[in-house]
Short mmCIF file of C-alpha atoms in Angstrom, two decimals:
data_model
loop_
_atom_site.label_atom_id
_atom_site.label_comp_id
_atom_site.label_asym_id
_atom_site.label_seq_id
_atom_site.Cartn_x
_atom_site.Cartn_y
_atom_site.Cartn_z
CA UNK A 1 -0.08 0.20 -0.10
CA UNK A 2 3.10 2.47 1.07
CA UNK A 3 4.50 1.72 -2.16
CA UNK A 4 1.22 3.10 -4.24
CA UNK A 5 0.91 5.76 -2.22
CA UNK A 6 4.26 6.88 -3.21
CA UNK A 7 3.83 6.11 -7.06
CA UNK A 8 0.30 7.74 -7.04
CA UNK A 9 1.96 11.02 -4.81
CA UNK A 10 4.70 10.97 -7.63
CA UNK A 11 2.35 11.49 -10.21
CA UNK A 12 0.36 13.79 -8.88
CA UNK A 13 3.11 16.30 -7.88
CA UNK A 14 3.28 16.70 -11.42
CA UNK A 15 0.37 18.67 -11.59
CA UNK A 16 0.33 20.36 -7.75
CA UNK A 17 3.79 21.50 -7.87
CA UNK A 18 3.43 24.46 -5.69
CA UNK A 19 2.12 21.99 -2.92
CA UNK A 20 2.49 19.16 -0.83
CA UNK A 21 -0.64 16.87 -1.32
CA UNK A 22 -1.86 15.21 1.95
CA UNK A 23 -3.28 11.95 1.73
CA UNK A 24 -7.20 12.80 2.50
CA UNK A 25 -6.73 16.41 0.21
CA UNK A 26 -9.72 16.69 -2.45
CA UNK A 27 -7.94 16.90 -5.88
CA UNK A 28 -10.81 18.45 -7.40
CA UNK A 29 -11.47 21.07 -5.08
CA UNK A 30 -8.20 22.65 -5.03
CA UNK A 31 -8.43 23.41 -8.54
CA UNK A 32 -5.37 22.95 -10.04
CA UNK A 33 -6.62 20.35 -12.24
CA UNK A 34 -8.02 20.59 -16.03
CA UNK A 35 -9.92 18.27 -18.00
CA UNK A 36 -7.77 16.45 -19.03
CA UNK A 37 -6.46 15.10 -15.85
CA UNK A 38 -8.71 12.86 -15.37
CA UNK A 39 -8.02 11.07 -18.66
CA UNK A 40 -4.36 11.14 -17.63
CA UNK A 41 -4.81 9.88 -14.36
CA UNK A 42 -7.06 6.41 -15.96
CA UNK A 43 -4.01 6.34 -18.35
CA UNK A 44 -1.42 6.58 -15.71
CA UNK A 45 -3.15 4.01 -12.97
CA UNK A 46 -4.12 1.54 -16.03
CA UNK A 47 -0.08 1.42 -17.37
CA UNK A 48 1.54 1.68 -13.55
CA UNK A 49 -0.69 -0.58 -11.36
CA UNK A 50 -1.52 -3.01 -14.53
CA UNK A 51 -5.42 -2.75 -14.19
CA UNK A 52 -8.07 -2.03 -16.49
CA UNK A 53 -10.77 0.71 -15.37
CA UNK A 54 -14.11 -0.62 -15.97
CA UNK A 55 -17.32 1.56 -16.50
CA UNK A 56 -18.44 1.13 -12.94
CA UNK A 57 -15.17 1.88 -11.73
CA UNK A 58 -15.83 5.92 -13.15
CA UNK A 59 -16.74 7.41 -10.03
CA UNK A 60 -15.14 10.49 -9.09
CA UNK A 61 -15.04 9.39 -5.47
CA UNK A 62 -12.35 6.95 -5.87
CA UNK A 63 -10.18 9.76 -7.24
CA UNK A 64 -10.60 12.29 -5.37
CA UNK A 65 -7.65 12.02 -2.75
CA UNK A 66 -4.59 9.98 -2.61
CA UNK A 67 -6.41 8.03 0.14
CA UNK A 68 -9.23 7.16 -1.81
CA UNK A 69 -6.92 6.03 -5.21
CA UNK A 70 -5.13 4.02 -3.13
CA UNK A 71 -7.98 1.80 -1.34
CA UNK A 72 -9.42 1.80 -5.37
CA UNK A 73 -5.98 0.54 -6.87
CA UNK A 74 -5.83 -2.01 -4.64
CA UNK A 75 -9.50 -3.08 -4.80
CA UNK A 76 -8.63 -3.37 -7.97
CA UNK A 77 -5.65 -5.35 -7.73
CA UNK A 78 -7.38 -7.79 -5.02
CA UNK A 79 -9.94 -8.42 -7.94
CA UNK A 80 -7.39 -9.15 -10.50
CA UNK A 81 -5.72 -11.62 -8.24
CA UNK A 82 -8.92 -13.22 -7.15
CA UNK B 1 12.42 6.42 -29.64
CA UNK B 2 13.25 4.67 -32.67
CA UNK B 3 13.40 6.04 -35.99
CA UNK B 4 13.58 2.89 -38.02
CA UNK B 5 10.43 1.57 -39.13
CA UNK B 6 10.00 -2.28 -38.57
CA UNK B 7 9.82 -4.56 -41.85
CA UNK B 8 6.13 -4.95 -40.42
CA UNK B 9 5.76 -1.09 -40.35
CA UNK B 10 7.27 -0.52 -43.79
CA UNK B 11 5.02 -3.22 -45.06
CA UNK B 12 1.87 -1.18 -43.79
CA UNK B 13 3.28 1.62 -44.96
CA UNK B 14 3.27 0.47 -48.47
CA UNK B 15 0.11 -1.06 -48.25
CA UNK B 16 -2.04 1.79 -47.33
CA UNK B 17 0.11 4.11 -49.58
CA UNK B 18 -0.99 1.55 -52.51
CA UNK B 19 -4.46 1.60 -51.20
CA UNK B 20 -4.96 4.76 -50.77
CA UNK B 21 -3.94 5.46 -54.41
CA UNK B 22 -5.59 3.12 -56.37
CA UNK B 23 -8.82 2.62 -53.92
CA UNK B 24 -9.39 6.47 -52.91
CA UNK B 25 -7.61 9.28 -54.75
CA UNK B 26 -9.20 8.28 -57.87
CA UNK B 27 -12.56 9.26 -56.38
CA UNK B 28 -11.46 12.63 -54.52
CA UNK B 29 -12.39 14.92 -56.38
CA UNK B 30 -15.55 13.69 -57.23
CA UNK B 31 -16.52 13.38 -53.57
CA UNK B 32 -15.59 17.03 -53.29
CA UNK B 33 -18.08 18.12 -56.12
CA UNK B 34 -20.70 16.02 -55.48
CA UNK B 35 -21.00 16.46 -51.59
CA UNK B 36 -20.72 12.33 -51.07
CA UNK B 37 -18.86 9.28 -50.58
CA UNK B 38 -19.44 6.75 -53.20
CA UNK B 39 -20.36 3.22 -52.18
CA UNK B 40 -17.25 1.97 -53.99
CA UNK B 41 -14.82 3.67 -51.89
CA UNK B 42 -16.86 2.43 -48.84
CA UNK B 43 -16.89 -1.22 -50.27
CA UNK B 44 -13.02 -0.58 -50.80
CA UNK B 45 -12.45 0.25 -46.97
CA UNK B 46 -14.65 -2.70 -45.70
CA UNK B 47 -12.91 -5.47 -47.95
CA UNK B 48 -9.62 -4.06 -46.66
CA UNK B 49 -10.95 -4.13 -43.43
CA UNK B 50 -9.96 -0.40 -42.71
CA UNK B 51 -12.78 0.22 -40.47
CA UNK B 52 -12.01 -1.93 -37.69
CA UNK B 53 -8.18 -0.68 -37.81
CA UNK B 54 -8.55 0.22 -34.09
CA UNK B 55 -10.76 -2.62 -33.29
CA UNK B 56 -8.92 -5.80 -31.73
CA UNK B 57 -8.48 -8.70 -33.30
CA UNK B 58 -10.95 -10.60 -30.35
CA UNK B 59 -13.95 -8.80 -32.17
CA UNK B 60 -12.85 -9.23 -35.87
CA UNK B 61 -10.53 -5.82 -36.35
CA UNK B 62 -6.87 -5.23 -37.75
CA UNK B 63 -5.99 -4.15 -33.72
CA UNK B 64 -3.33 -1.96 -35.34
CA UNK B 65 -1.29 0.02 -33.20
CA UNK B 66 -0.60 3.83 -33.13
CA UNK B 67 2.41 3.56 -35.09
CA UNK B 68 0.86 1.57 -37.71
CA UNK B 69 -2.50 3.74 -37.47
CA UNK B 70 -0.25 6.86 -37.90
CA UNK B 71 0.99 5.56 -41.52
CA UNK B 72 -2.60 4.74 -41.87
CA UNK B 73 -4.03 8.53 -41.52
CA UNK B 74 -1.76 10.15 -43.12
CA UNK B 75 -1.75 7.95 -46.36
CA UNK B 76 -5.44 8.03 -46.57
CA UNK B 77 -5.62 11.52 -45.70
CA UNK B 78 -3.07 12.33 -48.32
CA UNK B 79 -5.22 10.96 -50.54
CA UNK B 80 -8.73 12.37 -49.61
CA UNK B 81 -9.68 14.41 -46.03
CA UNK B 82 -13.52 12.96 -45.93
CA UNK B 83 -12.25 9.48 -46.06
CA UNK B 84 -9.84 10.28 -43.59
CA UNK B 85 -12.70 11.74 -41.69
CA UNK B 86 -14.58 8.81 -41.82
CA UNK B 87 -11.42 6.68 -40.74
CA UNK B 88 -11.62 9.52 -37.69
CA UNK B 89 -15.23 9.29 -36.14
CA UNK B 90 -16.10 5.87 -36.92
CA UNK B 91 -12.90 4.90 -35.04
CA UNK B 92 -13.65 7.34 -32.23
CA UNK B 93 -16.64 5.46 -31.56
CA UNK B 94 -15.50 1.90 -32.21
CA UNK B 95 -12.82 3.08 -29.23
CA UNK B 96 -15.01 4.22 -27.13
CA UNK B 97 -16.79 1.17 -27.27
CA UNK B 98 -13.52 -0.79 -26.90
CA UNK B 99 -12.76 1.30 -24.06
CA UNK B 100 -15.97 2.02 -22.00
CA UNK B 101 -18.41 -0.49 -23.20
CA UNK B 102 -19.62 -3.53 -21.10
CA UNK B 103 -18.74 -7.35 -22.48
CA UNK B 104 -22.48 -6.93 -23.54
CA UNK B 105 -21.88 -3.77 -25.54
CA UNK B 106 -18.53 -5.27 -26.85
CA UNK B 107 -19.77 -8.32 -28.28
CA UNK B 108 -23.01 -6.78 -29.53
CA UNK B 109 -21.75 -3.93 -31.89
CA UNK B 110 -17.62 -4.18 -32.23
CA UNK B 111 -17.42 -7.00 -34.98
CA UNK B 112 -20.57 -4.97 -37.05
CA UNK B 113 -18.03 -1.78 -36.71
CA UNK B 114 -15.12 -3.74 -37.59
CA UNK B 115 -16.40 -5.07 -40.98
CA UNK B 116 -17.83 -2.16 -41.64
CA UNK B 117 -21.75 -3.88 -41.76
CA UNK B 118 -22.25 -0.43 -39.39
CA UNK B 119 -19.99 2.81 -39.14
CA UNK B 120 -20.13 4.95 -36.61
CA UNK B 121 -20.70 9.01 -35.83
CA UNK B 122 -19.59 11.32 -33.27
CA UNK B 123 -22.60 13.19 -31.97
CA UNK B 124 -21.21 15.87 -29.66
CA UNK B 125 -21.50 19.43 -31.03
CA UNK B 126 -24.36 21.69 -31.31
CA UNK B 127 -25.36 25.25 -31.64
CA UNK B 128 -24.39 26.40 -28.62
CA UNK B 129 -21.66 23.92 -27.41
CA UNK B 130 -18.43 23.55 -29.95
CA UNK B 131 -15.14 24.38 -27.91
CA UNK B 132 -17.36 24.27 -24.68
CA UNK B 133 -18.83 21.15 -24.87
CA UNK B 134 -20.24 21.48 -21.46
CA UNK B 135 -22.96 23.69 -22.44
CA UNK B 136 -24.82 21.19 -24.35
CA UNK B 137 -28.24 20.71 -24.07
CA UNK B 138 -29.40 17.47 -25.48
CA UNK B 139 -31.51 15.58 -22.75
CA UNK B 140 -32.04 12.09 -21.65
CA UNK B 141 -34.51 11.02 -19.76
CA UNK B 142 -35.43 7.69 -18.25
CA UNK B 143 -38.27 5.03 -17.99
CA UNK B 144 -38.72 1.37 -17.34
CA UNK B 145 -38.11 0.67 -21.02
CA UNK B 146 -35.26 2.92 -21.38
CA UNK B 147 -33.68 6.01 -22.45
CA UNK B 148 -35.98 9.08 -24.79
CA UNK B 149 -33.72 11.31 -25.72
CA UNK B 150 -34.62 14.95 -27.12
CA UNK B 151 -32.28 17.70 -28.38
CA UNK B 152 -30.23 18.53 -31.83
CA UNK B 153 -26.52 18.09 -32.86
CA UNK B 154 -24.37 19.87 -35.71
CA UNK B 155 -22.10 18.74 -38.02
CA UNK B 156 -21.74 15.31 -37.18
CA UNK B 157 -19.55 13.81 -39.83
CA UNK B 158 -21.07 10.82 -42.01
CA UNK B 159 -24.09 11.88 -39.75
CA UNK B 160 -26.00 11.51 -43.33
CA UNK B 161 -25.20 7.51 -43.39
CA UNK B 162 -23.75 6.17 -39.69
CA UNK B 163 -25.70 3.60 -38.30
CA UNK B 164 -24.30 4.20 -35.00
CA UNK B 165 -24.34 6.93 -33.24
CA UNK B 166 -22.40 7.81 -30.36
CA UNK B 167 -24.96 11.14 -28.82
CA UNK B 168 -23.85 12.84 -25.62
CA UNK B 169 -26.69 14.19 -23.55
CA UNK B 170 -27.50 15.40 -20.28
CA UNK B 171 -29.35 12.74 -17.73
CA UNK B 172 -30.33 13.90 -14.65
CA UNK B 173 -28.36 16.78 -15.59
CA UNK B 174 -24.92 15.00 -15.96
CA UNK B 175 -23.62 14.44 -19.40
CA UNK B 176 -23.73 11.09 -20.66
CA UNK B 177 -22.73 8.86 -23.62
CA UNK B 178 -25.07 6.86 -25.70
CA UNK B 179 -25.46 4.35 -28.26
CA UNK B 180 -28.54 5.31 -30.58
CA UNK B 181 -28.66 2.84 -33.72
CA UNK B 182 -29.56 5.37 -36.67
CA UNK B 183 -32.46 3.06 -37.29
CA UNK B 184 -34.26 4.14 -33.57
CA UNK B 185 -37.47 6.76 -34.08
CA UNK B 186 -37.47 9.81 -34.02
CA UNK B 187 -33.99 11.11 -35.48
CA UNK B 188 -33.61 13.66 -38.44
CA UNK B 189 -30.67 14.04 -40.57
CA UNK B 190 -30.34 17.22 -42.46
CA UNK B 191 -27.61 16.95 -45.09
CA UNK B 192 -25.01 19.47 -44.56
CA UNK B 193 -24.05 20.85 -48.26
CA UNK B 194 -21.47 23.89 -49.38
CA UNK B 195 -18.74 22.93 -46.70
CA UNK B 196 -15.40 24.68 -47.50
CA UNK B 197 -13.81 21.52 -46.78
CA UNK B 198 -14.64 17.93 -46.24
CA UNK B 199 -17.36 18.28 -48.80
CA UNK B 200 -17.58 14.15 -48.89
CA UNK B 201 -18.12 13.17 -45.55
CA UNK B 202 -22.07 13.38 -45.65
CA UNK B 203 -21.99 15.65 -43.16
CA UNK B 204 -25.37 16.55 -41.40
CA UNK B 205 -27.65 17.60 -38.49
CA UNK B 206 -29.56 15.86 -36.03
CA UNK B 207 -32.97 16.23 -34.18
CA UNK B 208 -33.35 13.48 -31.72
CA UNK B 209 -37.37 13.83 -31.04
CA UNK B 210 -38.57 11.18 -28.38
CA UNK B 211 -36.01 9.35 -29.78
CA UNK B 212 -35.98 5.70 -27.60
CA UNK B 213 -33.29 3.61 -26.86
CA UNK B 214 -33.27 0.22 -24.92
CA UNK B 215 -31.49 1.06 -21.18
CA UNK B 216 -28.31 -1.14 -22.16
CA UNK B 217 -27.33 1.56 -24.79
CA UNK B 218 -26.03 3.71 -21.98
CA UNK B 219 -21.97 4.26 -22.70
CA UNK B 220 -19.92 4.28 -19.68
CA UNK B 221 -21.65 5.74 -16.38
CA UNK B 222 -23.86 8.43 -15.81
CA UNK B 223 -22.10 11.62 -15.87
CA UNK B 224 -19.01 10.17 -16.96
CA UNK B 225 -19.83 11.54 -20.53
CA UNK B 226 -17.49 14.37 -21.13
CA UNK B 227 -14.95 13.52 -18.37
CA UNK B 228 -14.37 9.62 -19.41
CA UNK B 229 -16.10 9.24 -23.03
CA UNK B 230 -15.64 12.40 -24.86
CA UNK B 231 -11.85 13.18 -23.64
CA UNK B 232 -10.87 9.80 -25.06
CA UNK B 233 -12.21 9.95 -28.05
CA UNK B 234 -11.63 13.31 -28.60
CA UNK B 235 -8.09 12.56 -28.40
CA UNK B 236 -8.07 9.47 -30.56
CA UNK B 237 -9.81 12.08 -33.22
CA UNK B 238 -6.81 14.81 -33.02
CA UNK B 239 -4.28 11.73 -33.32
CA UNK B 240 -5.90 10.87 -36.41
CA UNK B 241 -6.01 14.33 -37.76
CA UNK B 242 -2.45 15.35 -37.27
CA UNK B 243 -1.97 12.10 -39.30
CA UNK B 244 -4.36 13.27 -41.41
CA UNK B 245 -2.59 17.02 -42.00
CA UNK B 246 0.93 15.01 -42.47
CA UNK B 247 -0.76 13.70 -45.40
CA UNK B 248 -2.02 17.00 -46.56
CA UNK B 249 0.92 18.69 -46.19
CA UNK B 250 2.99 16.11 -48.31
CA UNK B 251 0.11 15.54 -50.58
CA UNK B 252 0.57 19.49 -51.42
CA UNK B 253 4.48 19.24 -51.33
CA UNK B 254 4.21 16.58 -54.32
CA UNK B 255 2.08 18.44 -56.06
CA UNK B 256 3.91 21.51 -55.76
CA UNK B 257 7.38 19.79 -56.82
CA UNK B 258 5.46 18.40 -59.64
CA UNK B 259 4.30 21.30 -60.98
CA UNK B 260 7.38 23.90 -60.37
CA UNK B 261 9.49 20.94 -62.13
CA UNK B 262 7.54 21.19 -65.35
CA UNK B 263 6.21 24.91 -65.72
CA UNK B 264 8.64 27.27 -66.94
CA UNK B 265 8.34 31.09 -66.74
CA UNK B 266 11.08 33.49 -67.53
CA UNK B 267 12.92 30.78 -69.66
CA UNK B 268 13.02 28.29 -66.41
CA UNK B 269 11.25 25.83 -64.77
CA UNK B 270 9.52 27.59 -61.41
CA UNK B 271 11.87 25.44 -59.27
CA UNK B 272 15.06 27.08 -60.67
CA UNK B 273 13.40 30.62 -58.52
CA UNK B 274 14.54 30.93 -55.49
CA UNK B 275 10.86 32.08 -53.79
CA UNK B 276 9.50 29.20 -55.10
CA UNK B 277 12.36 27.17 -53.80
CA UNK B 278 11.90 29.13 -50.35
CA UNK B 279 8.33 27.46 -50.23
CA UNK B 280 9.56 23.89 -51.34
CA UNK B 281 11.88 24.01 -48.70
CA UNK B 282 9.69 25.17 -45.74
CA UNK B 283 6.97 22.64 -46.76
CA UNK B 284 9.43 19.77 -46.40
CA UNK B 285 10.92 20.84 -43.16
CA UNK B 286 7.54 21.82 -41.50
CA UNK B 287 6.06 18.46 -42.86
CA UNK B 288 9.05 16.54 -41.50
CA UNK B 289 8.73 18.01 -38.59
CA UNK B 290 4.80 17.45 -38.30
CA UNK B 291 5.54 13.73 -39.23
CA UNK B 292 7.75 13.54 -35.88
CA UNK B 293 5.62 14.62 -33.83
CA UNK B 294 3.10 12.67 -34.67
CA UNK B 295 5.48 9.84 -34.23
CA UNK B 296 6.04 11.20 -30.79
CA UNK B 297 2.75 10.46 -29.95
CA UNK B 298 2.19 7.18 -31.07
CA UNK B 299 5.29 6.14 -29.80
CA UNK B 300 3.95 7.37 -26.39
CA UNK B 301 0.81 6.36 -26.77
CA UNK B 302 2.03 2.81 -27.79
CA UNK B 303 3.56 2.69 -24.69
CA UNK B 304 0.11 4.21 -22.59
CA UNK B 305 2.49 7.54 -21.32
CA UNK B 306 0.18 9.93 -19.43
CA UNK B 307 1.87 12.40 -21.75
CA UNK B 308 0.62 10.91 -24.63
CA UNK B 309 -2.65 13.26 -24.16
CA UNK B 310 -0.03 16.30 -24.53
CA UNK B 311 1.95 14.72 -27.60
CA UNK B 312 -1.22 14.25 -29.54
CA UNK B 313 -2.26 18.02 -28.71
CA UNK B 314 1.49 19.22 -29.61
CA UNK B 315 1.08 17.33 -33.04
CA UNK B 316 -2.74 18.03 -33.99
CA UNK B 317 -1.70 22.06 -33.36
CA UNK B 318 1.42 21.80 -35.36
CA UNK B 319 0.24 19.71 -38.21
CA UNK B 320 -2.94 21.48 -38.72
CA UNK B 321 -0.76 24.73 -39.06
CA UNK B 322 1.77 22.71 -41.40
CA UNK B 323 -0.83 21.21 -43.20
CA UNK B 324 -2.69 24.87 -44.23
CA UNK B 325 0.46 26.66 -44.61
CA UNK B 326 1.70 23.85 -47.12
CA UNK B 327 -1.56 24.01 -49.16
CA UNK B 328 -1.77 27.68 -49.00
CA UNK B 329 1.69 27.99 -50.61
CA UNK B 330 1.10 24.97 -53.09
CA UNK B 331 -2.05 27.13 -54.19
CA UNK B 332 0.41 30.28 -54.57
CA UNK B 333 3.11 28.26 -56.47
CA UNK B 334 0.30 26.66 -58.81
CA UNK B 335 -0.79 30.74 -59.89
CA UNK B 336 -4.13 30.60 -61.77
CA UNK B 337 -3.61 26.80 -62.15
CA UNK B 338 -3.93 26.55 -58.33
CA UNK B 339 -7.40 27.82 -58.28
CA UNK B 340 -8.75 25.94 -60.54
CA UNK B 341 -10.27 22.20 -59.75
CA UNK B 342 -8.29 20.80 -62.41
CA UNK B 343 -5.23 20.82 -59.88
CA UNK B 344 -5.96 19.18 -56.19
CA UNK B 345 -4.21 21.68 -54.61
CA UNK B 346 -7.35 24.29 -54.06
CA UNK B 347 -9.39 20.97 -52.20
CA UNK B 348 -6.16 20.46 -50.01
CA UNK B 349 -6.15 24.27 -49.10
CA UNK B 350 -10.10 23.84 -48.41
CA UNK B 351 -9.88 21.14 -46.31
CA UNK B 352 -6.49 21.86 -44.33
CA UNK B 353 -8.41 24.94 -42.95
CA UNK B 354 -11.02 22.91 -41.60
CA UNK B 355 -8.48 20.69 -39.48
CA UNK B 356 -7.51 24.17 -37.54
CA UNK B 357 -10.75 24.23 -36.19
CA UNK B 358 -12.31 20.63 -35.45
CA UNK B 359 -11.29 18.78 -32.31
CA UNK B 360 -10.41 21.59 -30.58
CA UNK B 361 -9.72 24.85 -32.45
CA UNK B 362 -5.75 26.06 -32.62
CA UNK B 363 -6.97 28.89 -29.90
CA UNK B 364 -8.09 25.81 -27.34
CA UNK B 365 -4.84 23.83 -28.53
CA UNK B 366 -2.78 26.91 -27.67
CA UNK B 367 -5.01 27.54 -23.69
CA UNK B 368 -4.16 23.84 -23.58
CA UNK B 369 -0.47 23.70 -24.36
CA UNK B 370 0.33 26.81 -22.68
CA UNK B 371 -1.62 25.47 -19.32
CA UNK B 372 0.35 22.00 -19.08
CA UNK B 373 3.66 24.01 -20.09
CA UNK B 374 3.26 25.82 -17.54
CA UNK B 375 1.92 23.70 -15.17
CA UNK B 376 4.94 21.71 -15.74
CA UNK B 377 7.35 24.53 -14.98
CA UNK B 378 6.01 26.15 -11.66
#
């Protein structure tokens, strides 16, 4: 989980250069991301964690905070393993 | 990034070039003047499997990667931008279903899209929703049987003939994607004629009046239409158009080389005149640069790099400007002949101008690219 968090933080830091993101900061409320961010995030998560996003995964709450993204990625990894 | 093409890539490129020259180019002028796509061209595309270019082999498509697709869209774009635009919008619909469709939707639609039994069109733009797609007003209402769509779409490429429309509408206020069969009740298609360019692309305005579709036809998830489905589709569209623009620029260059090598003024061929040489030089260098940006975008897409989105914006931005300038210079080199439909360069010029507007105007590209670049700098 810590490794996942580090990778996600590293990716997000490209968009939040002037701010140290905390685990529960609301990424969308901070206003640093544009309309393409959601797409880039999907591509990053799919590649980095070898997961495939499905229509049911497109819930903004899965991507709102670092903590939520880590939980989402781990739950997808569990599904892939089982 | 390796600049050498593999044997497989070279073979594909040669096949596309030969196909475009034989099956597309001879019809390009007629398509432009008659403002339609002949059945023979569609049949050739189907036979060659080109409508399944970006669809996985699992569903009967070719499953070509972005590098191979860049060659396809360049070669088709070199012959006829209207047919390239068919590959673009059809590919966008296929891409959306492949990326965000349920297993049932993929099984139901992708084989027909791959074989060309059905063609697709992308219905996003509206009268007051162009660059600002979030302003769209088409509504979808849900009942126990499915969804009822009401609204109007503009400038739908191949909207006159498409069998499958990817329609974006507000469901309980949230922008959502729907797969609408062309045969559904309540759809009126009005041909848009007299366009500046892409005149063979069967463009239509569409109205949906109590158009009923089954509940299985929602694509993705409620509210994910703009944030995910549209973004992924437009990204594919931009990539396709960027490569098509390289094709227009290359065609402009080759037409100019042919003409300026034959035409004599002041007892010398045009190419012997230094101001013509300048235009040829700029065309050649800018076309090469645009092609390299497209290949960089293709490489980053194939390696799933998140920056591929920006690489694609950059490629489309530069390639559309290059195509426009190259075609304009080609007309200039051809002089009065260039203003006549006896030569293809005036068509290239009209088609190229459209490329600076569709899938994001160049001004929107400037906003996005500068914002991204500034964000990386901070």
